[in-house]
GROMACS .gro file of C-alpha atoms in nm:
model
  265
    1UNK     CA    1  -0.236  -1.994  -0.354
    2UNK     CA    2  -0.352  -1.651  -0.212
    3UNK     CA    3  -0.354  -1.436  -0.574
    4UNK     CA    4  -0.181  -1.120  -0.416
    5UNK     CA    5   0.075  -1.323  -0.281
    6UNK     CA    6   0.180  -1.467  -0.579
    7UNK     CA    7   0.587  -1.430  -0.662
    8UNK     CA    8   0.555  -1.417  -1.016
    9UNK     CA    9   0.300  -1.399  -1.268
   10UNK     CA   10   0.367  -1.763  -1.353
   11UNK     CA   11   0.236  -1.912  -1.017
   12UNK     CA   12  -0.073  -1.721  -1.126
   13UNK     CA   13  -0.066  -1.943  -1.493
   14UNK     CA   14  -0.012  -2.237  -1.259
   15UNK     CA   15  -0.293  -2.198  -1.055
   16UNK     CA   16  -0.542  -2.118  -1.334
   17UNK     CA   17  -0.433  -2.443  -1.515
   18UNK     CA   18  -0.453  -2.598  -1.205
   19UNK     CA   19  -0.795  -2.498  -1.108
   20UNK     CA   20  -0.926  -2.588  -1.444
   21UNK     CA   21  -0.761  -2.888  -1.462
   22UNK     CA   22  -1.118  -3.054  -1.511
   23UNK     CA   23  -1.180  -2.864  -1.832
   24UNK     CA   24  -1.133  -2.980  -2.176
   25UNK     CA   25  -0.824  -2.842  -2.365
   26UNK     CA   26  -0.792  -2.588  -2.117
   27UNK     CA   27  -0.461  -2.494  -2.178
   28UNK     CA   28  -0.517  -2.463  -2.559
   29UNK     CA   29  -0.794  -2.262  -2.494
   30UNK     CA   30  -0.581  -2.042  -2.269
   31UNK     CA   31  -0.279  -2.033  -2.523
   32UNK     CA   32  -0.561  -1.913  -2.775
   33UNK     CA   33  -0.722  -1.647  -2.581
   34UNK     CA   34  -0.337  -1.481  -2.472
   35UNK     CA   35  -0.255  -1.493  -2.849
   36UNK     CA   36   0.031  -1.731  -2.845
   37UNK     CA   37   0.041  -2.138  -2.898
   38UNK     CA   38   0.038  -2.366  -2.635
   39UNK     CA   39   0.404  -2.491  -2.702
   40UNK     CA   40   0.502  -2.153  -2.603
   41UNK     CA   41   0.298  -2.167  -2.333
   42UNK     CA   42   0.547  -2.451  -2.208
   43UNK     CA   43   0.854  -2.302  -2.253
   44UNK     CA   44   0.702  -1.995  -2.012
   45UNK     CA   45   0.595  -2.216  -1.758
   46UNK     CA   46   0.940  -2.354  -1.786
   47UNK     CA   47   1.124  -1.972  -1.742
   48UNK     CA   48   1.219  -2.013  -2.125
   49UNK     CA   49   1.029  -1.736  -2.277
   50UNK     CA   50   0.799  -1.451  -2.159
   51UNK     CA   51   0.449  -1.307  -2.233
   52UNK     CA   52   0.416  -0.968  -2.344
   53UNK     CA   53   0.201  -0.711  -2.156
   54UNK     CA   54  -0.043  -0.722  -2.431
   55UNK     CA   55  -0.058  -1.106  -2.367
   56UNK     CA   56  -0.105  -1.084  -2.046
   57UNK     CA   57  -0.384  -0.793  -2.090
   58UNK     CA   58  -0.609  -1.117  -2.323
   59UNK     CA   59  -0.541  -1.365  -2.036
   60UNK     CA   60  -0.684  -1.121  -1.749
   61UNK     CA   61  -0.981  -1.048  -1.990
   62UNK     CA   62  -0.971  -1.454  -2.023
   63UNK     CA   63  -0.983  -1.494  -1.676
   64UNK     CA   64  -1.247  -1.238  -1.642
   65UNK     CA   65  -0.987  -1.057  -1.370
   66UNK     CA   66  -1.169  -0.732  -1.182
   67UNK     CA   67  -0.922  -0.416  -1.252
   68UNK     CA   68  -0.692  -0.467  -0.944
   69UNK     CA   69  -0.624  -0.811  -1.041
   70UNK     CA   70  -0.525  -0.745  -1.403
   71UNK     CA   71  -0.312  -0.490  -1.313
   72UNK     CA   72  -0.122  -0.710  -1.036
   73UNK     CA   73  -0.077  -0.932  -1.330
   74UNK     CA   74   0.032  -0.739  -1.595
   75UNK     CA   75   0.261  -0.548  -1.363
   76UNK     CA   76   0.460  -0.895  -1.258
   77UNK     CA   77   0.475  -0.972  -1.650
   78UNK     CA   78   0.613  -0.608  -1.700
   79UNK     CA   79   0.886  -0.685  -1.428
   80UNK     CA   80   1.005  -0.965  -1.561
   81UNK     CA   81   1.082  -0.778  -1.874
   82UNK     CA   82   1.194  -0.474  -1.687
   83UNK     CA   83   1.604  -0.447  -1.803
   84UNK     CA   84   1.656  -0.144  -1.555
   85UNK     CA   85   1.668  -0.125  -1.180
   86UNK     CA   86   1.506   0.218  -1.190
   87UNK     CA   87   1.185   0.022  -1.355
   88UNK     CA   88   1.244  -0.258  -1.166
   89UNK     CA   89   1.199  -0.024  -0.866
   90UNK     CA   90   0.883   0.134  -0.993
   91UNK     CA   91   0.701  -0.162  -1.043
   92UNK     CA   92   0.785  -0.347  -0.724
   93UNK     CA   93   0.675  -0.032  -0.520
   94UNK     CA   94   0.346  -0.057  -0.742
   95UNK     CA   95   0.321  -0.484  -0.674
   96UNK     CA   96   0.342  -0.398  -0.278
   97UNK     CA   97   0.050  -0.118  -0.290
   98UNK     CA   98  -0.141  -0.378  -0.468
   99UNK     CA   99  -0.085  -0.642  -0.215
  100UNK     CA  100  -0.121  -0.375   0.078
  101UNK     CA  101  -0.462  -0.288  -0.073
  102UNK     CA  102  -0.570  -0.643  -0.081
  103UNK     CA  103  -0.515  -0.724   0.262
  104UNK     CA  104  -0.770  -0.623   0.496
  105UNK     CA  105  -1.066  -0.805   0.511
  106UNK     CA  106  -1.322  -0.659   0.284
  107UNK     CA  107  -1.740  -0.648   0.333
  108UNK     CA  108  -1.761  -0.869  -0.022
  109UNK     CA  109  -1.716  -1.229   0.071
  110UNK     CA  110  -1.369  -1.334  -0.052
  111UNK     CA  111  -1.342  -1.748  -0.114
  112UNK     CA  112  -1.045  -1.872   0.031
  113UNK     CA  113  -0.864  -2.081  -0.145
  114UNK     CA  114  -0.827  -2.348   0.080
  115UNK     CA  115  -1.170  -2.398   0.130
  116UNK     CA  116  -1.324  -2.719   0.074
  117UNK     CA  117  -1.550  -2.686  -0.260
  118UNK     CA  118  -1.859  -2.831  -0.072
  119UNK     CA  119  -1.872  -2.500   0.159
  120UNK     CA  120  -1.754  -2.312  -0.155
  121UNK     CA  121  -2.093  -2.418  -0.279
  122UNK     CA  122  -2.271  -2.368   0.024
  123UNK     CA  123  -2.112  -2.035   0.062
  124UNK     CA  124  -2.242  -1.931  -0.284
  125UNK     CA  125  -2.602  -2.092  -0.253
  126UNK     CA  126  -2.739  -1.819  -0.077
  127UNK     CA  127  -2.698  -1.436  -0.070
  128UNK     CA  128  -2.782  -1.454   0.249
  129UNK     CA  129  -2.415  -1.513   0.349
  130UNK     CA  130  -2.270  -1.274   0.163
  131UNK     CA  131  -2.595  -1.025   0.359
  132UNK     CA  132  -2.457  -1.159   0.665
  133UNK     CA  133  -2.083  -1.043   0.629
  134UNK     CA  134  -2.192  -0.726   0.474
  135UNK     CA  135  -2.395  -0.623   0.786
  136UNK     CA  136  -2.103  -0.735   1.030
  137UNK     CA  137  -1.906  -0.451   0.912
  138UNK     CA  138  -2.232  -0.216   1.019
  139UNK     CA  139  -2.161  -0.050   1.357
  140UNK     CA  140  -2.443  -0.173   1.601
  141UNK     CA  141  -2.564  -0.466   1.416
  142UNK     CA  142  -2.314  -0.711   1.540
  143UNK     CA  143  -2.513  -0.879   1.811
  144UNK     CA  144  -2.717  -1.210   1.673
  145UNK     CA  145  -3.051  -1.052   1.793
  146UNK     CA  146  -2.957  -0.712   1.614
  147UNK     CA  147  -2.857  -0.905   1.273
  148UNK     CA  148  -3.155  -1.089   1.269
  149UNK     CA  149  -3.408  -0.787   1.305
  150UNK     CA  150  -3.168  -0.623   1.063
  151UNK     CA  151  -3.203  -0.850   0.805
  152UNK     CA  152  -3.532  -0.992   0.887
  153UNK     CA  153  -3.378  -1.348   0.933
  154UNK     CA  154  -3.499  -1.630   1.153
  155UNK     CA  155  -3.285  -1.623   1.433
  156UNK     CA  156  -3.257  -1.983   1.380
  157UNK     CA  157  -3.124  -1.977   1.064
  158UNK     CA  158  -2.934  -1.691   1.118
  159UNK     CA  159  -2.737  -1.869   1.386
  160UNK     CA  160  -2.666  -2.134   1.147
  161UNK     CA  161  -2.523  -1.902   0.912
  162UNK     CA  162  -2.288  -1.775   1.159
  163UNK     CA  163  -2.148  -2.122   1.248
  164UNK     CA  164  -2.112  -2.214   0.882
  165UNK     CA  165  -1.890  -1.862   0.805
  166UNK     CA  166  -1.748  -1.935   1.127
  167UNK     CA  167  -1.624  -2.268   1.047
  168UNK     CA  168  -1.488  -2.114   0.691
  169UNK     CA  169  -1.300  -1.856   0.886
  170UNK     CA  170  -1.488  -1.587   0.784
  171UNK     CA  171  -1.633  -1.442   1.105
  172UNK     CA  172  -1.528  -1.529   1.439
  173UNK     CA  173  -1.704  -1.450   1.763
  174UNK     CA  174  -1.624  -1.205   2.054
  175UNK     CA  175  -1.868  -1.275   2.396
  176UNK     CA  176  -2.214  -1.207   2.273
  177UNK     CA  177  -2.152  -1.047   1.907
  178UNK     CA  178  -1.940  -1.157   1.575
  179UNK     CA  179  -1.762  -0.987   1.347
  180UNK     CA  180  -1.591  -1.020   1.005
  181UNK     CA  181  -1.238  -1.224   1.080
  182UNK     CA  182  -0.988  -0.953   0.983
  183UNK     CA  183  -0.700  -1.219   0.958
  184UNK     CA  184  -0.853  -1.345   0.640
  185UNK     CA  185  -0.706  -1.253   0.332
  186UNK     CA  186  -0.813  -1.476   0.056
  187UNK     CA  187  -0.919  -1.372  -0.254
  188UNK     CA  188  -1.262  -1.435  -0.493
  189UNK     CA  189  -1.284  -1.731  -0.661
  190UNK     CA  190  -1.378  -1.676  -1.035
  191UNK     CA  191  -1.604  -2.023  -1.095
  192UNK     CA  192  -1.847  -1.971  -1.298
  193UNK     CA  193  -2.079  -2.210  -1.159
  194UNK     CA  194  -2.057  -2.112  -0.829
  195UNK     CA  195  -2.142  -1.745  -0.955
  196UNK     CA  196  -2.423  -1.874  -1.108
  197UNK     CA  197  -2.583  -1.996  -0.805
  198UNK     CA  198  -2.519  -1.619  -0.587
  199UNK     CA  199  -2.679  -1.439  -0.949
  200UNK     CA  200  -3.008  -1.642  -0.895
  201UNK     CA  201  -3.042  -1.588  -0.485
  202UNK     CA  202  -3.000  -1.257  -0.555
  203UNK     CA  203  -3.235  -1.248  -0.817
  204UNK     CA  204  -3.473  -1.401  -0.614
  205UNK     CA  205  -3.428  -1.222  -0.344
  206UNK     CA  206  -3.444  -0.900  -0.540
  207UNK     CA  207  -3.790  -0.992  -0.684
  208UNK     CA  208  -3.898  -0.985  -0.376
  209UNK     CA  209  -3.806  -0.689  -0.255
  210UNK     CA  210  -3.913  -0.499  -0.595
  211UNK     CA  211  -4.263  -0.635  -0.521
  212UNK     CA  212  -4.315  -0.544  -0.158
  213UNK     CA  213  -4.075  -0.188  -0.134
  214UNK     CA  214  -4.025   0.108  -0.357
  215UNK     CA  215  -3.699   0.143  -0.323
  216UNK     CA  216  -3.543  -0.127  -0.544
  217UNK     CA  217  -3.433  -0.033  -0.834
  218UNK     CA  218  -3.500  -0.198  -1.159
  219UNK     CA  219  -3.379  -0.151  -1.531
  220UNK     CA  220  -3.250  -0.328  -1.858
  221UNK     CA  221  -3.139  -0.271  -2.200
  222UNK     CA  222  -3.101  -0.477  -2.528
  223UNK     CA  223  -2.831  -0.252  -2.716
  224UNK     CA  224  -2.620  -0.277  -3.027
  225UNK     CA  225  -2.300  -0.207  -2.969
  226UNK     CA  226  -1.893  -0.239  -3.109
  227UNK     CA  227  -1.653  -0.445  -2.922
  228UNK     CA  228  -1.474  -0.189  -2.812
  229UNK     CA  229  -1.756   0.020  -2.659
  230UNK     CA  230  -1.877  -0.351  -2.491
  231UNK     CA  231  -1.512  -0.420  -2.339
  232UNK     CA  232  -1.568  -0.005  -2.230
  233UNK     CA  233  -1.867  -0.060  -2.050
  234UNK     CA  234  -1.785  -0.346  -1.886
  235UNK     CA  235  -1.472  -0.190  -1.752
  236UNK     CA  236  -1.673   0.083  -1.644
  237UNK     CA  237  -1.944  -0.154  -1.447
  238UNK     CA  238  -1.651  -0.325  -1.285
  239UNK     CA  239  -1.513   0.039  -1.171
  240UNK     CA  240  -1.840   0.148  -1.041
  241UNK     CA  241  -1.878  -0.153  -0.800
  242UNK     CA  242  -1.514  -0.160  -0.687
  243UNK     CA  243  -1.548   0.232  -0.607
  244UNK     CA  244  -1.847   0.196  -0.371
  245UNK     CA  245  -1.724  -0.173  -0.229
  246UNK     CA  246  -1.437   0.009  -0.070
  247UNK     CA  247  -1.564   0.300   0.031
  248UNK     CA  248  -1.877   0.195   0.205
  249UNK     CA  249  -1.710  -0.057   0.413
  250UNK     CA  250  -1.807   0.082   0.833
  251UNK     CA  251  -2.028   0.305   0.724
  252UNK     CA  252  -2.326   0.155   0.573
  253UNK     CA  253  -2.698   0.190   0.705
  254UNK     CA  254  -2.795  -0.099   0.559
  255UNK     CA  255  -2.713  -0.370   0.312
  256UNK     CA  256  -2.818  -0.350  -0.054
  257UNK     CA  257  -2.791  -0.626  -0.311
  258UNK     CA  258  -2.634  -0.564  -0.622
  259UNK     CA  259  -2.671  -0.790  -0.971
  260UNK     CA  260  -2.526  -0.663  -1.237
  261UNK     CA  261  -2.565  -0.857  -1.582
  262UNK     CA  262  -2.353  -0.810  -1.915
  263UNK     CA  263  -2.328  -1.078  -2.185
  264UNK     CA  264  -2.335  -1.093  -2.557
  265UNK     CA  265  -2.598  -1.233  -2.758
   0.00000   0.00000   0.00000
């Protein structure tokens, strides 16, 4: 299931479950987290009873849903509560500019669904995918001769990349350059494993860089803070990179890794 294309915020309930099936209690857990029992849980799933918006707020923050996202969500659980058509109105016209806006392809790697969890894992192993589709959308470094002196990559293993994001439908190829494939529209896959893997390539790759350039950028904090000033600043964090992931896309110079870290202690 392709999350902006979703009918109704259950499919979305669905395909969490679903893609957690391998997890312990899941749906407990779940029914915990959203503030409601899991026998109510059933009778939504079952178009018996509804969540609230405020329900549906916890499960996003659950799911650890990016801003866009959440709000998809929560605005299908506010429309099937809506009880007038002028609502009803307002909030489909808000559901379409969500789904217009997460159409185009987009410079951050977005897992498709219906990829096989073996390239899932190979897509994540290595920043250097994700450095690869980022400099696609560069003008001028589109060529596989260009890209590798761009990114100082073997050619060899560059050209392996490009088969590998090829075969995931993530690039195709157009006589002698590539670019990003446009048609796909899939959207990021929230598995924490797999994120796991991407946070330690970059890291990797980023103490490299801080040790041969002076332009990386390095700092880090230990603070005390309330709950509601954490939930604050990692709203904010999430803002911050969505604002510059859109509006650098075609007009970068080059391509800059990003790893930004929040957890509780």
């Amino acid at each position: 299931m392709k999350f902006f294309n979703s009918a109704n915020y259950r499919e979305i309930i669905s395909s969490e479950i679903l893609r957690n099936s391998q997890v312990k209690s899941y749906k407990k857990k779940m029914s915990e987290a959203g503030g409601f029992h899991a026998a109510y849980l059933s009778q939504v799933l079952t178009n018996s009873a509804n969540i609230t918006a405020d329900q549906a707020s916890l499960l996003c923050e659950f799911w650890d849903y990016d801003e866009r996202m959440s709000e998809f969500f929560i605005t299908l659980v506010s429309l099937e509560k809506a009880t007038t058509a002028s609502l009803r109105k307002r909030l489909e016209m808000r559901i379409a500019s969500l789904r217009a806006i997460a159409s185009p392809a987009e410079i951050a790697v977005k897992l498709e669904s219906s990829l096989a969890f073996e390239r899932a894992q190979l897509l994540f192993s290595s920043s250097d995918y994700y450095a690869v589709l980022a400099a696609l959308s560069i003008p001028h470094v589109q060529s596989e001769i260009e890209l590798s002196n761009f990114l100082r990559i073997h050619i060899e293993n560059l050209r392996i990349i490009l088969t590998q994001l090829h075969e995931m439908q993530l690039t195709k190829k157009k006589a002698d350059y590539w670019e990003v494939a446009s048609e796909n529209n899939a959207t990021v896959a929230h598995n924490k494993s797999l994120t796991h893997d991407l946070v330690s390539s970059l890291h990797a790759k980023f103490c490299q860089a801080y040790i041969n350039t002076y332009h990386s950028m390095c700092d880090a904090a230990v603070i005390p803070v309330t709950a509601e000033q954490y939930n604050a600043l990692k709203a904010e964090m999430r803002a911050l990179m969505e604002k510059y992931h859109g509006a650098l896309e075609r007009n970068g110079e080059f391509v800059a890794g990003i790893n930004v870290s929040l957890f509780r202690f």
